[in-house]
Amino acid sequence: MNRSILALIILIATSYTYSAHAQIVKTPNDNFNSDSLRRSFDREAFFSLYKDNYFSAGTAIGSKPSAINSDVKFQVSIAQRLTKSTLPFNTYLFIFFNQKVFWNVFENSMPVHDFVFNPGIGISKLLIAKNRVVGKASLLFEHESNGKDSYNSRSWNRISLCGSIYISPQFMIHAKYWIPIVDGQHNKDILRYAGIFQNGIQVLSRDKRYGMAVTLVKRQGWNLSFNTIIEFNYRLHKQDNQYIFLQYYNGYGENLIDYNKFHSRIRAGFIIKPKWFSEY
């Protein structure tokens, strides 16, 4: 793979940084009522970031780093709101697209190991308490596949109910539960590895410069088997949504091509977070 692709990705990331920074608005104060908060939300750009956008590199844990067990992982995630919060129960409709890439840049010819495409449509509602936005709940229909054919093809669909709630300005909990529709011929057992639901927490320092997040994805079965994702991040500037971060992944299902293989990896990189809520 041509090395100019790396320069292109950096350029794209820079463009997203500018776009995400431009859409940051001031946090509403206590004098705002719930209708004012919704109007503030409705005035924001309809096009936005959805999940975290990041670029990272790392290697396997427990073995000597090599070109085989080291890689680059990056994600681009965007959403387009189709309506304002004027649907029943003050909900809004949106579409989203996530693409996660696992790139073996340290091998000869720099092959891409796997693409994970995750488009979908959803309906969301802001959760407001004491004149502040404290959370969000969503109902999603999402597809996930790797765009390959024949034996390497992997795909499934989910109807997901998810939500995030701030218990305090420094502590958030999130959860996601799904009804799977497995249509891929070569990944019928994907729930044993990619899981059946997930829960997690996010903790911020008082100045919101430092953050930590833990996500546990429960694999199918009655035993306590989880895929574990732990992240630490540091905000580069107080008013921006750009961070440097460290991510640890332990378990199965990190990508689709080898969803049933165990991975324990640590990666570091640069991340851009959405203004309102990061989706998990």
PDB file of C-alpha atoms in Angstrom:
ATOM      1  CA  MET A   1       0.000   0.000   0.000  1.00  0.00           C
ATOM      2  CA  ASN A   2       1.310   3.436  -0.980  1.00  0.00           C
ATOM      3  CA  ARG A   3       2.667   5.548   1.904  1.00  0.00           C
ATOM      4  CA  SER A   4       0.800   8.582   0.560  1.00  0.00           C
ATOM      5  CA  ILE A   5      -2.337   7.035   2.108  1.00  0.00           C
ATOM      6  CA  LEU A   6      -0.918   7.836   5.541  1.00  0.00           C
ATOM      7  CA  ALA A   7      -0.572  11.507   4.609  1.00  0.00           C
ATOM      8  CA  LEU A   8      -4.143  11.495   3.302  1.00  0.00           C
ATOM      9  CA  ILE A   9      -5.459  10.063   6.583  1.00  0.00           C
ATOM     10  CA  ILE A  10      -3.615  12.737   8.577  1.00  0.00           C
ATOM     11  CA  LEU A  11      -5.151  15.398   6.325  1.00  0.00           C
ATOM     12  CA  ILE A  12      -8.629  13.945   6.865  1.00  0.00           C
ATOM     13  CA  ALA A  13      -8.084  13.874  10.625  1.00  0.00           C
ATOM     14  CA  THR A  14      -7.018  17.520  10.539  1.00  0.00           C
ATOM     15  CA  SER A  15     -10.191  18.440   8.650  1.00  0.00           C
ATOM     16  CA  TYR A  16     -12.325  16.636  11.235  1.00  0.00           C
ATOM     17  CA  THR A  17     -10.483  18.471  13.994  1.00  0.00           C
ATOM     18  CA  TYR A  18     -11.459  21.811  12.497  1.00  0.00           C
ATOM     19  CA  SER A  19     -15.053  20.725  11.886  1.00  0.00           C
ATOM     20  CA  ALA A  20     -15.489  19.355  15.402  1.00  0.00           C
ATOM     21  CA  HIS A  21     -13.929  22.438  17.001  1.00  0.00           C
ATOM     22  CA  ALA A  22     -16.190  24.737  14.998  1.00  0.00           C
ATOM     23  CA  GLN A  23     -19.354  23.081  16.309  1.00  0.00           C
ATOM     24  CA  ILE A  24     -18.511  23.444  20.019  1.00  0.00           C
ATOM     25  CA  VAL A  25     -21.027  25.666  21.802  1.00  0.00           C
ATOM     26  CA  LYS A  26     -21.097  27.106  25.296  1.00  0.00           C
ATOM     27  CA  THR A  27     -22.680  24.893  27.931  1.00  0.00           C
ATOM     28  CA  PRO A  28     -26.157  26.172  28.855  1.00  0.00           C
ATOM     29  CA  ASN A  29     -26.376  27.728  32.299  1.00  0.00           C
ATOM     30  CA  ASP A  30     -28.901  27.128  35.084  1.00  0.00           C
ATOM     31  CA  ASN A  31     -31.246  29.856  33.786  1.00  0.00           C
ATOM     32  CA  PHE A  32     -32.076  27.804  30.694  1.00  0.00           C
ATOM     33  CA  ASN A  33     -35.258  25.723  30.788  1.00  0.00           C
ATOM     34  CA  SER A  34     -35.724  22.434  28.953  1.00  0.00           C
ATOM     35  CA  ASP A  35     -37.246  24.099  25.874  1.00  0.00           C
ATOM     36  CA  SER A  36     -34.297  26.493  25.658  1.00  0.00           C
ATOM     37  CA  LEU A  37     -31.881  23.590  25.850  1.00  0.00           C
ATOM     38  CA  ARG A  38     -33.639  21.805  23.001  1.00  0.00           C
ATOM     39  CA  ARG A  39     -33.623  24.974  20.906  1.00  0.00           C
ATOM     40  CA  SER A  40     -29.894  25.329  21.583  1.00  0.00           C
ATOM     41  CA  PHE A  41     -29.399  21.754  20.428  1.00  0.00           C
ATOM     42  CA  ASP A  42     -31.576  22.257  17.340  1.00  0.00           C
ATOM     43  CA  ARG A  43     -29.536  25.298  16.280  1.00  0.00           C
ATOM     44  CA  GLU A  44     -26.342  23.250  16.112  1.00  0.00           C
ATOM     45  CA  ALA A  45     -25.041  21.803  12.850  1.00  0.00           C
ATOM     46  CA  PHE A  46     -27.036  18.853  11.523  1.00  0.00           C
ATOM     47  CA  PHE A  47     -23.785  17.176  10.442  1.00  0.00           C
ATOM     48  CA  SER A  48     -21.548  16.117  13.321  1.00  0.00           C
ATOM     49  CA  LEU A  49     -19.208  13.527  14.751  1.00  0.00           C
ATOM     50  CA  TYR A  50     -20.930  10.391  16.102  1.00  0.00           C
ATOM     51  CA  LYS A  51     -18.496   8.072  17.852  1.00  0.00           C
ATOM     52  CA  ASP A  52     -14.910   8.973  18.744  1.00  0.00           C
ATOM     53  CA  ASN A  53     -12.696   9.636  15.724  1.00  0.00           C
ATOM     54  CA  TYR A  54      -9.148   8.453  16.281  1.00  0.00           C
ATOM     55  CA  PHE A  55      -5.856   7.337  14.794  1.00  0.00           C
ATOM     56  CA  SER A  56      -3.664   5.000  16.863  1.00  0.00           C
ATOM     57  CA  ALA A  57      -0.801   2.529  16.644  1.00  0.00           C
ATOM     58  CA  GLY A  58       0.250  -0.285  18.920  1.00  0.00           C
ATOM     59  CA  THR A  59       1.229  -3.884  19.460  1.00  0.00           C
ATOM     60  CA  ALA A  60       0.253  -7.108  21.209  1.00  0.00           C
ATOM     61  CA  ILE A  61       0.778  -7.579  24.933  1.00  0.00           C
ATOM     62  CA  GLY A  62       2.684 -10.617  26.165  1.00  0.00           C
ATOM     63  CA  SER A  63       4.917 -11.085  23.138  1.00  0.00           C
ATOM     64  CA  LYS A  64       7.820  -9.268  21.529  1.00  0.00           C
ATOM     65  CA  PRO A  65       6.617  -6.480  19.187  1.00  0.00           C
ATOM     66  CA  SER A  66       6.984  -7.400  15.526  1.00  0.00           C
ATOM     67  CA  ALA A  67       5.627  -6.425  12.133  1.00  0.00           C
ATOM     68  CA  ILE A  68       3.117  -9.260  12.439  1.00  0.00           C
ATOM     69  CA  ASN A  69       1.554  -8.380  15.808  1.00  0.00           C
ATOM     70  CA  SER A  70       1.766  -4.568  15.528  1.00  0.00           C
ATOM     71  CA  ASP A  71      -0.630  -2.397  13.565  1.00  0.00           C
ATOM     72  CA  VAL A  72      -2.449   0.886  13.099  1.00  0.00           C
ATOM     73  CA  LYS A  73      -6.111   1.172  14.072  1.00  0.00           C
ATOM     74  CA  PHE A  74      -8.257   4.156  13.159  1.00  0.00           C
ATOM     75  CA  GLN A  75     -11.922   5.083  13.114  1.00  0.00           C
ATOM     76  CA  VAL A  76     -13.957   7.689  11.253  1.00  0.00           C
ATOM     77  CA  SER A  77     -17.490   8.243  12.557  1.00  0.00           C
ATOM     78  CA  ILE A  78     -20.061  10.794  11.393  1.00  0.00           C
ATOM     79  CA  ALA A  79     -23.795  11.442  11.785  1.00  0.00           C
ATOM     80  CA  GLN A  80     -26.391  13.493   9.923  1.00  0.00           C
ATOM     81  CA  ARG A  81     -29.424  14.618  11.898  1.00  0.00           C
ATOM     82  CA  LEU A  82     -32.507  14.437   9.670  1.00  0.00           C
ATOM     83  CA  THR A  83     -34.905  16.318  11.939  1.00  0.00           C
ATOM     84  CA  LYS A  84     -34.894  18.711  14.840  1.00  0.00           C
ATOM     85  CA  SER A  85     -36.142  17.486  18.213  1.00  0.00           C
ATOM     86  CA  THR A  86     -39.744  17.987  17.096  1.00  0.00           C
ATOM     87  CA  LEU A  87     -40.833  14.369  16.685  1.00  0.00           C
ATOM     88  CA  PRO A  88     -43.093  12.780  19.354  1.00  0.00           C
ATOM     89  CA  PHE A  89     -41.558  12.892  22.866  1.00  0.00           C
ATOM     90  CA  ASN A  90     -39.022  15.485  21.586  1.00  0.00           C
ATOM     91  CA  THR A  91     -37.039  12.845  19.729  1.00  0.00           C
ATOM     92  CA  TYR A  92     -35.031  13.326  16.546  1.00  0.00           C
ATOM     93  CA  LEU A  93     -34.108  11.071  13.623  1.00  0.00           C
ATOM     94  CA  PHE A  94     -30.573  10.657  12.321  1.00  0.00           C
ATOM     95  CA  ILE A  95     -28.369   8.445  10.162  1.00  0.00           C
ATOM     96  CA  PHE A  96     -24.771   7.519  10.965  1.00  0.00           C
ATOM     97  CA  PHE A  97     -21.733   5.851   9.474  1.00  0.00           C
ATOM     98  CA  ASN A  98     -18.696   4.401  11.251  1.00  0.00           C
ATOM     99  CA  GLN A  99     -15.664   2.884   9.595  1.00  0.00           C
ATOM    100  CA  LYS A 100     -12.954   1.152  11.594  1.00  0.00           C
ATOM    101  CA  VAL A 101      -9.743   0.037   9.897  1.00  0.00           C
ATOM    102  CA  PHE A 102      -6.991  -2.346  11.029  1.00  0.00           C
ATOM    103  CA  TRP A 103      -3.900  -1.608   8.959  1.00  0.00           C
ATOM    104  CA  ASN A 104      -0.710  -3.700   9.011  1.00  0.00           C
ATOM    105  CA  VAL A 105       1.567  -0.804   8.152  1.00  0.00           C
ATOM    106  CA  PHE A 106       4.705  -2.523   9.460  1.00  0.00           C
ATOM    107  CA  GLU A 107       4.491  -5.409   6.980  1.00  0.00           C
ATOM    108  CA  ASN A 108       5.755  -5.331   3.414  1.00  0.00           C
ATOM    109  CA  SER A 109       3.310  -3.553   1.055  1.00  0.00           C
ATOM    110  CA  MET A 110       1.380  -2.314   4.149  1.00  0.00           C
ATOM    111  CA  PRO A 111      -1.774  -4.439   3.663  1.00  0.00           C
ATOM    112  CA  VAL A 112      -5.086  -3.580   5.299  1.00  0.00           C
ATOM    113  CA  HIS A 113      -6.071  -6.450   7.586  1.00  0.00           C
ATOM    114  CA  ASP A 114      -9.758  -5.587   7.920  1.00  0.00           C
ATOM    115  CA  PHE A 115     -12.348  -2.901   7.246  1.00  0.00           C
ATOM    116  CA  VAL A 116     -15.402  -2.733   9.508  1.00  0.00           C
ATOM    117  CA  PHE A 117     -18.345  -0.814   8.026  1.00  0.00           C
ATOM    118  CA  ASN A 118     -21.096   0.181  10.446  1.00  0.00           C
ATOM    119  CA  PRO A 119     -23.927   2.305   8.940  1.00  0.00           C
ATOM    120  CA  GLY A 120     -27.316   2.741  10.538  1.00  0.00           C
ATOM    121  CA  ILE A 121     -30.345   4.851  11.346  1.00  0.00           C
ATOM    122  CA  GLY A 122     -31.619   5.836  14.755  1.00  0.00           C
ATOM    123  CA  ILE A 123     -33.981   7.893  16.829  1.00  0.00           C
ATOM    124  CA  SER A 124     -32.696   9.684  19.944  1.00  0.00           C
ATOM    125  CA  LYS A 125     -33.956  11.737  22.839  1.00  0.00           C
ATOM    126  CA  LEU A 126     -32.007  14.111  25.064  1.00  0.00           C
ATOM    127  CA  LEU A 127     -32.502  13.462  28.780  1.00  0.00           C
ATOM    128  CA  ILE A 128     -32.921  16.731  30.675  1.00  0.00           C
ATOM    129  CA  ALA A 129     -32.999  17.207  34.446  1.00  0.00           C
ATOM    130  CA  LYS A 130     -32.831  20.441  36.462  1.00  0.00           C
ATOM    131  CA  ASN A 131     -32.488  22.405  33.225  1.00  0.00           C
ATOM    132  CA  ARG A 132     -29.386  20.540  32.158  1.00  0.00           C
ATOM    133  CA  VAL A 133     -28.770  17.867  29.550  1.00  0.00           C
ATOM    134  CA  VAL A 134     -27.760  14.856  31.631  1.00  0.00           C
ATOM    135  CA  GLY A 135     -27.997  12.058  29.088  1.00  0.00           C
ATOM    136  CA  LYS A 136     -29.291  10.633  25.863  1.00  0.00           C
ATOM    137  CA  ALA A 137     -31.265   7.511  24.911  1.00  0.00           C
ATOM    138  CA  SER A 138     -31.338   5.994  21.411  1.00  0.00           C
ATOM    139  CA  LEU A 139     -33.010   3.224  19.466  1.00  0.00           C
ATOM    140  CA  LEU A 140     -30.873   2.108  16.510  1.00  0.00           C
ATOM    141  CA  PHE A 141     -30.953  -0.202  13.550  1.00  0.00           C
ATOM    142  CA  GLU A 142     -27.361  -0.864  12.527  1.00  0.00           C
ATOM    143  CA  HIS A 143     -25.515  -3.069  10.059  1.00  0.00           C
ATOM    144  CA  GLU A 144     -21.936  -4.234  10.447  1.00  0.00           C
ATOM    145  CA  SER A 145     -19.855  -5.972   7.798  1.00  0.00           C
ATOM    146  CA  ASN A 146     -16.333  -6.046   6.377  1.00  0.00           C
ATOM    147  CA  GLY A 147     -17.190  -5.684   2.694  1.00  0.00           C
ATOM    148  CA  LYS A 148     -15.458  -8.902   1.692  1.00  0.00           C
ATOM    149  CA  ASP A 149     -16.865 -11.833  -0.281  1.00  0.00           C
ATOM    150  CA  SER A 150     -16.679 -15.621  -0.179  1.00  0.00           C
ATOM    151  CA  TYR A 151     -15.138 -17.218   2.943  1.00  0.00           C
ATOM    152  CA  ASN A 152     -13.820 -13.881   4.288  1.00  0.00           C
ATOM    153  CA  SER A 153     -17.259 -12.262   4.324  1.00  0.00           C
ATOM    154  CA  ARG A 154     -18.552 -11.267   7.773  1.00  0.00           C
ATOM    155  CA  SER A 155     -21.825  -9.450   8.493  1.00  0.00           C
ATOM    156  CA  TRP A 156     -24.616  -9.037  11.019  1.00  0.00           C
ATOM    157  CA  ASN A 157     -27.349  -6.582  12.005  1.00  0.00           C
ATOM    158  CA  ARG A 158     -28.589  -5.285  15.348  1.00  0.00           C
ATOM    159  CA  ILE A 159     -31.589  -3.493  16.765  1.00  0.00           C
ATOM    160  CA  SER A 160     -29.972  -1.664  19.670  1.00  0.00           C
ATOM    161  CA  LEU A 161     -31.255   0.266  22.661  1.00  0.00           C
ATOM    162  CA  CYS A 162     -28.551   2.411  24.228  1.00  0.00           C
ATOM    163  CA  GLY A 163     -28.143   5.311  26.576  1.00  0.00           C
ATOM    164  CA  SER A 164     -25.672   7.493  28.467  1.00  0.00           C
ATOM    165  CA  ILE A 165     -26.353   9.296  31.748  1.00  0.00           C
ATOM    166  CA  TYR A 166     -24.147  11.713  33.701  1.00  0.00           C
ATOM    167  CA  ILE A 167     -24.442  10.864  37.405  1.00  0.00           C
ATOM    168  CA  SER A 168     -22.280  13.941  38.046  1.00  0.00           C
ATOM    169  CA  PRO A 169     -20.264  16.283  35.785  1.00  0.00           C
ATOM    170  CA  GLN A 170     -17.288  13.953  36.266  1.00  0.00           C
ATOM    171  CA  PHE A 171     -18.982  10.539  36.119  1.00  0.00           C
ATOM    172  CA  MET A 172     -21.030   8.994  33.314  1.00  0.00           C
ATOM    173  CA  ILE A 173     -22.480   5.498  32.867  1.00  0.00           C
ATOM    174  CA  HIS A 174     -23.533   4.014  29.539  1.00  0.00           C
ATOM    175  CA  ALA A 175     -25.173   0.824  28.354  1.00  0.00           C
ATOM    176  CA  LYS A 176     -26.175  -0.830  25.096  1.00  0.00           C
ATOM    177  CA  TYR A 177     -28.400  -3.877  24.579  1.00  0.00           C
ATOM    178  CA  TRP A 178     -29.220  -5.407  21.225  1.00  0.00           C
ATOM    179  CA  ILE A 179     -31.375  -7.894  19.378  1.00  0.00           C
ATOM    180  CA  PRO A 180     -29.015  -9.559  16.862  1.00  0.00           C
ATOM    181  CA  ILE A 181     -29.913 -10.562  13.310  1.00  0.00           C
ATOM    182  CA  VAL A 182     -26.977 -12.664  12.125  1.00  0.00           C
ATOM    183  CA  ASP A 183     -27.089 -13.039   8.336  1.00  0.00           C
ATOM    184  CA  GLY A 184     -23.418 -13.789   7.605  1.00  0.00           C
ATOM    185  CA  GLN A 185     -22.766 -17.351   6.479  1.00  0.00           C
ATOM    186  CA  HIS A 186     -19.271 -17.460   8.002  1.00  0.00           C
ATOM    187  CA  ASN A 187     -19.978 -15.827  11.376  1.00  0.00           C
ATOM    188  CA  LYS A 188     -23.043 -17.633  12.714  1.00  0.00           C
ATOM    189  CA  ASP A 189     -21.403 -17.882  16.156  1.00  0.00           C
ATOM    190  CA  ILE A 190     -20.428 -14.201  16.363  1.00  0.00           C
ATOM    191  CA  LEU A 191     -22.415 -13.626  19.575  1.00  0.00           C
ATOM    192  CA  ARG A 192     -20.058 -15.983  21.418  1.00  0.00           C
ATOM    193  CA  TYR A 193     -17.259 -13.524  20.660  1.00  0.00           C
ATOM    194  CA  ALA A 194     -18.627 -10.052  19.804  1.00  0.00           C
ATOM    195  CA  GLY A 195     -21.117 -10.188  22.653  1.00  0.00           C
ATOM    196  CA  ILE A 196     -24.783  -9.698  23.499  1.00  0.00           C
ATOM    197  CA  PHE A 197     -24.696  -6.401  25.454  1.00  0.00           C
ATOM    198  CA  GLN A 198     -22.253  -3.895  26.936  1.00  0.00           C
ATOM    199  CA  ASN A 199     -21.949  -1.535  29.904  1.00  0.00           C
ATOM    200  CA  GLY A 200     -19.359   1.024  30.852  1.00  0.00           C
ATOM    201  CA  ILE A 201     -18.299   4.117  32.757  1.00  0.00           C
ATOM    202  CA  GLN A 202     -16.474   7.328  31.951  1.00  0.00           C
ATOM    203  CA  VAL A 203     -14.660   9.385  34.607  1.00  0.00           C
ATOM    204  CA  LEU A 204     -13.314  12.922  34.152  1.00  0.00           C
ATOM    205  CA  SER A 205     -11.056  15.038  36.325  1.00  0.00           C
ATOM    206  CA  ARG A 206     -12.583  18.205  37.821  1.00  0.00           C
ATOM    207  CA  ASP A 207     -10.906  20.379  35.200  1.00  0.00           C
ATOM    208  CA  LYS A 208     -11.969  17.869  32.478  1.00  0.00           C
ATOM    209  CA  ARG A 209      -8.416  17.606  31.177  1.00  0.00           C
ATOM    210  CA  TYR A 210      -7.990  13.937  32.123  1.00  0.00           C
ATOM    211  CA  GLY A 211     -10.380  11.104  31.430  1.00  0.00           C
ATOM    212  CA  MET A 212     -10.708   7.367  31.848  1.00  0.00           C
ATOM    213  CA  ALA A 213     -13.279   5.002  30.333  1.00  0.00           C
ATOM    214  CA  VAL A 214     -14.000   1.303  30.815  1.00  0.00           C
ATOM    215  CA  THR A 215     -16.330  -0.707  28.568  1.00  0.00           C
ATOM    216  CA  LEU A 216     -17.250  -4.342  29.218  1.00  0.00           C
ATOM    217  CA  VAL A 217     -18.881  -6.350  26.417  1.00  0.00           C
ATOM    218  CA  LYS A 218     -20.585  -9.507  27.688  1.00  0.00           C
ATOM    219  CA  ARG A 219     -19.959 -12.500  25.453  1.00  0.00           C
ATOM    220  CA  GLN A 220     -22.731 -15.041  24.986  1.00  0.00           C
ATOM    221  CA  GLY A 221     -22.922 -17.668  27.713  1.00  0.00           C
ATOM    222  CA  TRP A 222     -23.617 -17.938  31.436  1.00  0.00           C
ATOM    223  CA  ASN A 223     -19.989 -17.568  32.489  1.00  0.00           C
ATOM    224  CA  LEU A 224     -18.455 -14.183  33.334  1.00  0.00           C
ATOM    225  CA  SER A 225     -16.701 -13.683  29.987  1.00  0.00           C
ATOM    226  CA  PHE A 226     -16.197 -10.117  28.800  1.00  0.00           C
ATOM    227  CA  ASN A 227     -14.312  -8.217  26.141  1.00  0.00           C
ATOM    228  CA  THR A 228     -12.619  -5.356  27.982  1.00  0.00           C
ATOM    229  CA  ILE A 229     -11.750  -1.910  26.627  1.00  0.00           C
ATOM    230  CA  ILE A 230      -9.893   0.570  28.847  1.00  0.00           C
ATOM    231  CA  GLU A 231      -8.944   4.072  27.708  1.00  0.00           C
ATOM    232  CA  PHE A 232      -7.026   6.960  29.222  1.00  0.00           C
ATOM    233  CA  ASN A 233      -7.073  10.366  27.545  1.00  0.00           C
ATOM    234  CA  TYR A 234      -5.665  13.851  28.022  1.00  0.00           C
ATOM    235  CA  ARG A 235      -7.328  16.944  26.550  1.00  0.00           C
ATOM    236  CA  LEU A 236      -4.774  19.067  24.703  1.00  0.00           C
ATOM    237  CA  HIS A 237      -6.590  22.388  25.252  1.00  0.00           C
ATOM    238  CA  LYS A 238      -9.351  23.179  27.730  1.00  0.00           C
ATOM    239  CA  GLN A 239     -11.859  24.388  25.136  1.00  0.00           C
ATOM    240  CA  ASP A 240     -11.147  21.778  22.453  1.00  0.00           C
ATOM    241  CA  ASN A 241     -12.307  18.219  21.907  1.00  0.00           C
ATOM    242  CA  GLN A 242      -8.882  16.932  20.831  1.00  0.00           C
ATOM    243  CA  TYR A 243      -7.047  14.431  23.019  1.00  0.00           C
ATOM    244  CA  ILE A 244      -4.116  12.099  23.101  1.00  0.00           C
ATOM    245  CA  PHE A 245      -5.135   8.676  24.360  1.00  0.00           C
ATOM    246  CA  LEU A 246      -4.050   5.192  25.343  1.00  0.00           C
ATOM    247  CA  GLN A 247      -6.327   2.223  24.611  1.00  0.00           C
ATOM    248  CA  TYR A 248      -6.141  -1.350  25.921  1.00  0.00           C
ATOM    249  CA  TYR A 249      -8.231  -4.093  24.287  1.00  0.00           C
ATOM    250  CA  ASN A 250      -8.517  -7.577  25.756  1.00  0.00           C
ATOM    251  CA  GLY A 251     -10.822 -10.217  24.311  1.00  0.00           C
ATOM    252  CA  TYR A 252     -12.463 -11.246  21.054  1.00  0.00           C
ATOM    253  CA  GLY A 253     -14.427  -9.450  18.351  1.00  0.00           C
ATOM    254  CA  GLU A 254     -12.195  -6.411  17.935  1.00  0.00           C
ATOM    255  CA  ASN A 255     -12.533  -6.775  14.171  1.00  0.00           C
ATOM    256  CA  LEU A 256     -14.666  -8.999  11.948  1.00  0.00           C
ATOM    257  CA  ILE A 257     -12.221 -10.995   9.839  1.00  0.00           C
ATOM    258  CA  ASP A 258     -10.903 -12.865  12.893  1.00  0.00           C
ATOM    259  CA  TYR A 259     -13.682 -12.100  15.382  1.00  0.00           C
ATOM    260  CA  ASN A 260     -13.173 -15.520  17.031  1.00  0.00           C
ATOM    261  CA  LYS A 261      -9.470 -14.992  17.792  1.00  0.00           C
ATOM    262  CA  PHE A 262      -8.265 -13.623  21.120  1.00  0.00           C
ATOM    263  CA  HIS A 263      -6.431 -10.274  21.077  1.00  0.00           C
ATOM    264  CA  SER A 264      -4.685  -8.378  23.836  1.00  0.00           C
ATOM    265  CA  ARG A 265      -3.336  -5.106  22.450  1.00  0.00           C
ATOM    266  CA  ILE A 266      -2.313  -1.675  23.615  1.00  0.00           C
ATOM    267  CA  ARG A 267      -2.336   1.341  21.318  1.00  0.00           C
ATOM    268  CA  ALA A 268      -1.679   5.072  21.626  1.00  0.00           C
ATOM    269  CA  GLY A 269      -2.790   7.881  19.388  1.00  0.00           C
ATOM    270  CA  PHE A 270      -4.852  10.991  18.761  1.00  0.00           C
ATOM    271  CA  ILE A 271      -8.617  11.185  19.309  1.00  0.00           C
ATOM    272  CA  ILE A 272     -11.400  13.688  18.523  1.00  0.00           C
ATOM    273  CA  LYS A 273     -14.567  13.413  20.615  1.00  0.00           C
ATOM    274  CA  PRO A 274     -18.104  14.575  19.781  1.00  0.00           C
ATOM    275  CA  LYS A 275     -19.457  17.637  21.592  1.00  0.00           C
ATOM    276  CA  TRP A 276     -22.499  16.160  23.315  1.00  0.00           C
ATOM    277  CA  PHE A 277     -21.936  12.436  23.865  1.00  0.00           C
ATOM    278  CA  SER A 278     -19.551   9.797  22.573  1.00  0.00           C
ATOM    279  CA  GLU A 279     -21.399   6.708  21.399  1.00  0.00           C
ATOM    280  CA  TYR A 280     -20.101   3.288  22.452  1.00  0.00           C
TER     281      TYR A 280
END
